[in-house]
């Protein structure tokens, strides 16, 4: 029985928006019905500070089993030795890792936000740049690929305690082995934040960070297609580098340090309804069908990148290995900004985000680029042919930004195509 009409009418409007449009935001996806059922369950009523079997509250015998299932499934999915499924988000997971392994004022080395990194990898407006001393590496201007030489030189000169790899808008795979080599040389830990490609990594479609990086964090709602949330994992025991306040080569002590950094370090009670939904999503990701979805996500991104290139748009780094691409609009039209592109496509119910490009000259509120990602449309059932139509419609909109009747036609085409691919089929 629903009484709160104000909210539920709005939720219905959002359902219509999600149903009738193309969702191309690279960090979004459509969670399954059973993931949402777990999220909306009575588990939200339960307090369970602590870990399975070691809680500060009574009545945890059921949530203990749920959380343990989530942990076990996650470990099986990634081949991890240890996992914590409590972080409320990717940012919370990164905050816990940094609290656990760093002292305030320690140096960290992360991928520059303006080149495709993330706020929590040292941005001056974020806790990571305020509590720690951030240094950055980026991409090479001529290739758009990670500048590993600069990463290595900066690691040697600044001697960070933590090197962070992973990105929000980088379309290529990472050389984790190379980053680990320089980390060992300078005595740093390596954190891989795989929030974006984790669903693809889980199925072996991209390089495995757990083999080389000391700690791995992720969100659970992007390519992994679960509820909105975060996780932390460790792949194996490791020889701990000097200078870090953790015991040498002791996974058990290291995991206790990270568990403590999540709770009580940075969070209170875990969200057991979300943890149950994470368990459901990990179960879905363990299935063979999830690998087909992952492969199709990449194929769709590569088709879309090629189609956009053929229409005169420049893709940073020349293409994609994963689920996303960053497009520099200046190659198509020097006056077309990311802001105008986002607004124009929004009028056609094609949802994307404006994005800075490396060595950006415009403000982050305007930008010269857009980011496109294929996880959500792939979940919906779009394949190569549909991606060609998507590219056509995007290009048609971006070459007719002032022509409202053409934009209306495109909106109708988007709606008709969307109708053939219901959500949660
Ligand atoms: N803001 C998210 C994204 O869109 O990539 C990352 O946190």
mmCIF file of C-alpha atoms in Angstrom, residues 51 54 75 81-84 214 234-240 246-261:
data_model
loop_
_atom_site.group_PDB
_atom_site.id
_atom_site.type_symbol
_atom_site.label_atom_id
_atom_site.label_comp_id
_atom_site.label_asym_id
_atom_site.label_seq_id
_atom_site.Cartn_x
_atom_site.Cartn_y
_atom_site.Cartn_z
ATOM 1 C CA UNK A 51 31.634 -8.747 10.828
ATOM 2 C CA UNK A 54 31.688 -10.929 15.500
ATOM 3 C CA UNK A 75 36.183 -14.134 -3.446
ATOM 4 C CA UNK A 81 41.978 -14.316 -0.719
ATOM 5 C CA UNK A 82 40.156 -11.717 1.345
ATOM 6 C CA UNK A 83 37.208 -9.378 0.834
ATOM 7 C CA UNK A 84 35.154 -6.819 2.724
ATOM 8 C CA UNK A 214 48.263 -5.233 -2.970
ATOM 9 C CA UNK A 234 43.211 -8.568 -1.592
ATOM 10 C CA UNK A 235 44.480 -11.145 -4.037
ATOM 11 C CA UNK A 236 47.233 -12.799 -2.055
ATOM 12 C CA UNK A 237 49.674 -12.460 0.772
ATOM 13 C CA UNK A 238 52.570 -10.190 -0.071
ATOM 14 C CA UNK A 239 55.921 -9.024 1.113
ATOM 15 C CA UNK A 240 54.983 -5.724 2.633
ATOM 16 C CA UNK A 246 51.449 -2.754 8.308
ATOM 17 C CA UNK A 247 53.019 -6.052 9.308
ATOM 18 C CA UNK A 248 55.327 -7.777 6.841
ATOM 19 C CA UNK A 249 53.835 -10.408 4.558
ATOM 20 C CA UNK A 250 50.846 -11.101 6.738
ATOM 21 C CA UNK A 251 47.508 -11.159 4.939
ATOM 22 C CA UNK A 252 45.645 -11.871 8.159
ATOM 23 C CA UNK A 253 46.984 -8.815 9.941
ATOM 24 C CA UNK A 254 46.632 -6.682 6.811
ATOM 25 C CA UNK A 255 43.006 -7.737 6.379
ATOM 26 C CA UNK A 256 42.300 -6.977 10.043
ATOM 27 C CA UNK A 257 43.747 -3.522 9.438
ATOM 28 C CA UNK A 258 41.460 -2.953 6.429
ATOM 29 C CA UNK A 259 38.386 -4.451 8.141
ATOM 30 C CA UNK A 260 39.003 -2.043 11.038
ATOM 31 C CA UNK A 261 39.448 0.862 8.645
#
